[in-house]
Amino acid sequence: GGQNLEEALMELLLALKDVMAAPNILKVGFQIRDDLKKIATTNKALASTLESVESLLDLSVWYSQSVPRSAPQISLAGLVAESMEGAVLNKEACLSNWEARPLSEKQLKYAALDAAVLLPLFLRLHTSMPVLYKDLITHFSAAGRKGKSDVDSDDV
């Protein structure tokens, strides 16, 4: 029972580490560095999967570099509301205690929508923003290393 579950968890963590380190798999998020830092400092099992995260694209950076400097900063909720008709990210769930278990229904819905909106937002930005995302791809390390990646946009 418990041994098989532990082995399965270890296999999952190793697979996740491989995906995170793969330079040919683009990892997309919104203010994703903040999430990765929090995971690296609060969850030891997951921290090891973040030793090297390659091909990281932060949609908040892409958006902010693609609009005039005078434009106001936009939150993920604002970007979702602006570009995805009918989709609403619940701010109350965003600001709630994510370390408490079990997660509330509002938190689960927020997390699912937070993840689900990333691909449509990426596609919208890809077709409408003047800044090429390829120039914004970086890497992350739990140790704090960051910089440009050399991913070919044809691989993404």
Short mmCIF file of C-alpha atoms in Angstrom, two decimals, residues 9-153:
data_model
loop_
_atom_site.label_atom_id
_atom_site.label_comp_id
_atom_site.label_asym_id
_atom_site.label_seq_id
_atom_site.Cartn_x
_atom_site.Cartn_y
_atom_site.Cartn_z
CA LEU A 9 5.23 9.79 -5.97
CA MET A 10 8.99 9.54 -6.49
CA GLU A 11 8.48 8.50 -10.12
CA LEU A 12 6.12 11.43 -10.63
CA LEU A 13 8.61 13.88 -9.10
CA LEU A 14 11.42 12.53 -11.31
CA ALA A 15 9.23 12.87 -14.41
CA LEU A 16 8.29 16.42 -13.37
CA LYS A 17 11.97 17.26 -12.88
CA ASP A 18 12.70 16.00 -16.41
CA VAL A 19 9.90 18.11 -17.88
CA MET A 20 10.99 21.22 -15.96
CA ALA A 21 14.61 20.79 -17.13
CA ALA A 22 13.70 20.07 -20.77
CA PRO A 23 14.70 23.04 -22.94
CA ASN A 24 12.35 22.00 -25.75
CA ILE A 25 9.21 22.18 -23.56
CA LEU A 26 7.97 25.72 -23.02
CA LYS A 27 6.63 26.35 -19.50
CA VAL A 28 4.17 29.26 -19.51
CA GLY A 29 2.83 31.15 -16.51
CA PHE A 30 1.82 34.55 -15.23
CA GLN A 31 4.27 35.94 -12.67
CA ILE A 32 5.54 32.37 -12.65
CA ARG A 33 8.83 33.14 -10.87
CA ASP A 34 6.89 34.08 -7.74
CA ASP A 35 5.07 30.74 -7.82
CA LEU A 36 8.29 28.80 -8.40
CA LYS A 37 10.08 30.61 -5.56
CA LYS A 38 7.21 29.90 -3.18
CA ILE A 39 7.14 26.22 -4.17
CA ALA A 40 10.92 25.94 -3.80
CA THR A 41 10.84 27.38 -0.28
CA THR A 42 7.72 25.67 1.05
CA ASN A 43 7.77 22.15 -0.39
CA LYS A 44 11.01 20.18 -0.11
CA ALA A 45 9.84 17.34 -2.36
CA LEU A 46 8.90 19.74 -5.17
CA ALA A 47 11.92 21.99 -4.59
CA SER A 48 14.18 19.30 -6.05
CA THR A 49 12.19 19.42 -9.30
CA LEU A 50 13.04 23.13 -9.56
CA GLU A 51 16.82 22.80 -9.50
CA SER A 52 16.79 23.76 -13.17
CA VAL A 53 13.71 25.02 -14.99
CA GLU A 54 14.42 25.73 -18.64
CA SER A 55 12.33 27.49 -21.30
CA LEU A 56 10.23 29.61 -18.98
CA LEU A 57 7.91 32.27 -20.40
CA ASP A 58 6.20 34.74 -18.07
CA LEU A 59 3.12 36.20 -19.78
CA SER A 60 3.15 39.20 -17.42
CA VAL A 61 6.63 40.17 -18.67
CA TRP A 62 5.62 39.62 -22.29
CA TYR A 63 2.47 41.71 -21.88
CA SER A 64 4.23 44.54 -20.04
CA GLN A 65 6.94 44.72 -22.74
CA SER A 66 4.35 44.72 -25.51
CA VAL A 67 2.22 47.66 -24.37
CA PRO A 68 3.20 51.33 -24.06
CA ARG A 69 5.03 52.20 -20.83
CA SER A 70 2.18 54.55 -19.94
CA ALA A 71 -0.29 51.63 -19.91
CA PRO A 72 -1.21 50.45 -16.41
CA GLN A 73 0.15 47.14 -15.12
CA ILE A 74 -2.35 44.36 -15.59
CA SER A 75 -3.12 41.42 -13.34
CA LEU A 76 -3.90 37.94 -14.58
CA ALA A 77 -7.53 38.56 -13.63
CA GLY A 78 -7.51 41.77 -15.69
CA LEU A 79 -5.89 40.10 -18.68
CA VAL A 80 -8.38 37.24 -18.48
CA ALA A 81 -11.32 39.66 -18.27
CA GLU A 82 -9.93 41.67 -21.19
CA SER A 83 -9.28 38.76 -23.50
CA MET A 84 -11.56 35.88 -22.55
CA GLU A 85 -15.26 36.65 -22.68
CA GLY A 86 -17.11 35.38 -19.62
CA ALA A 87 -14.02 34.17 -17.73
CA VAL A 88 -13.56 35.63 -14.24
CA LEU A 89 -10.76 34.85 -11.80
CA ASN A 90 -12.07 35.15 -8.25
CA LYS A 91 -9.82 37.62 -6.40
CA GLU A 92 -11.07 36.35 -3.03
CA ALA A 93 -9.78 32.86 -3.84
CA CYS A 94 -6.48 34.29 -5.08
CA LEU A 95 -5.84 36.02 -1.76
CA SER A 96 -6.96 33.14 0.43
CA ASN A 97 -4.73 30.77 2.43
CA TRP A 98 -3.40 28.26 -0.10
CA GLU A 99 -1.44 26.33 2.53
CA ALA A 100 -4.61 25.26 4.38
CA ARG A 101 -5.97 21.83 3.45
CA PRO A 102 -8.32 20.86 2.04
CA LEU A 103 -8.54 23.61 -0.56
CA SER A 104 -11.96 25.24 -0.84
CA GLU A 105 -14.19 24.85 -3.89
CA LYS A 106 -13.41 28.49 -4.82
CA GLN A 107 -9.65 27.80 -4.61
CA LEU A 108 -9.95 24.68 -6.78
CA LYS A 109 -11.95 26.59 -9.40
CA TYR A 110 -9.45 29.47 -9.30
CA ALA A 111 -6.48 27.10 -9.72
CA ALA A 112 -8.16 25.30 -12.63
CA LEU A 113 -9.07 28.54 -14.41
CA ASP A 114 -5.65 30.04 -13.63
CA ALA A 115 -4.05 27.12 -15.49
CA ALA A 116 -6.71 26.86 -18.22
CA VAL A 117 -6.40 30.50 -19.32
CA LEU A 118 -2.64 30.35 -19.98
CA LEU A 119 -2.78 28.71 -23.42
CA PRO A 120 -5.51 31.02 -24.80
CA LEU A 121 -3.63 34.03 -23.37
CA PHE A 122 -0.37 32.80 -24.90
CA LEU A 123 -2.08 32.39 -28.30
CA ARG A 124 -3.68 35.84 -28.04
CA LEU A 125 -0.38 37.49 -27.16
CA HIS A 126 1.40 35.50 -29.88
CA THR A 127 -0.91 36.90 -32.56
CA SER A 128 -1.34 40.45 -31.26
CA MET A 129 1.82 41.56 -29.44
CA PRO A 130 4.79 43.11 -31.20
CA VAL A 131 7.45 41.73 -28.84
CA LEU A 132 8.61 38.26 -29.83
CA TYR A 133 8.21 35.85 -26.94
CA LYS A 134 11.34 33.97 -28.02
CA ASP A 135 13.39 36.92 -26.75
CA LEU A 136 11.78 36.64 -23.30
CA ILE A 137 12.36 32.95 -22.58
CA THR A 138 14.46 32.45 -19.45
CA HIS A 139 15.33 29.75 -16.99
CA PHE A 140 14.82 29.47 -13.24
CA SER A 141 16.76 27.70 -10.54
CA ALA A 142 15.80 27.18 -6.93
CA ALA A 143 19.30 28.55 -6.28
CA GLY A 144 18.34 31.80 -8.03
CA ARG A 145 20.12 31.46 -11.41
CA LYS A 146 18.27 33.11 -14.29
CA GLY A 147 19.02 34.23 -17.80
CA LYS A 148 18.26 33.80 -21.46
CA SER A 149 17.54 30.41 -22.91
CA ASP A 150 18.45 29.26 -26.38
CA VAL A 151 15.17 27.64 -27.33
CA ASP A 152 14.33 27.75 -30.99
CA SER A 153 10.78 29.04 -31.47
#
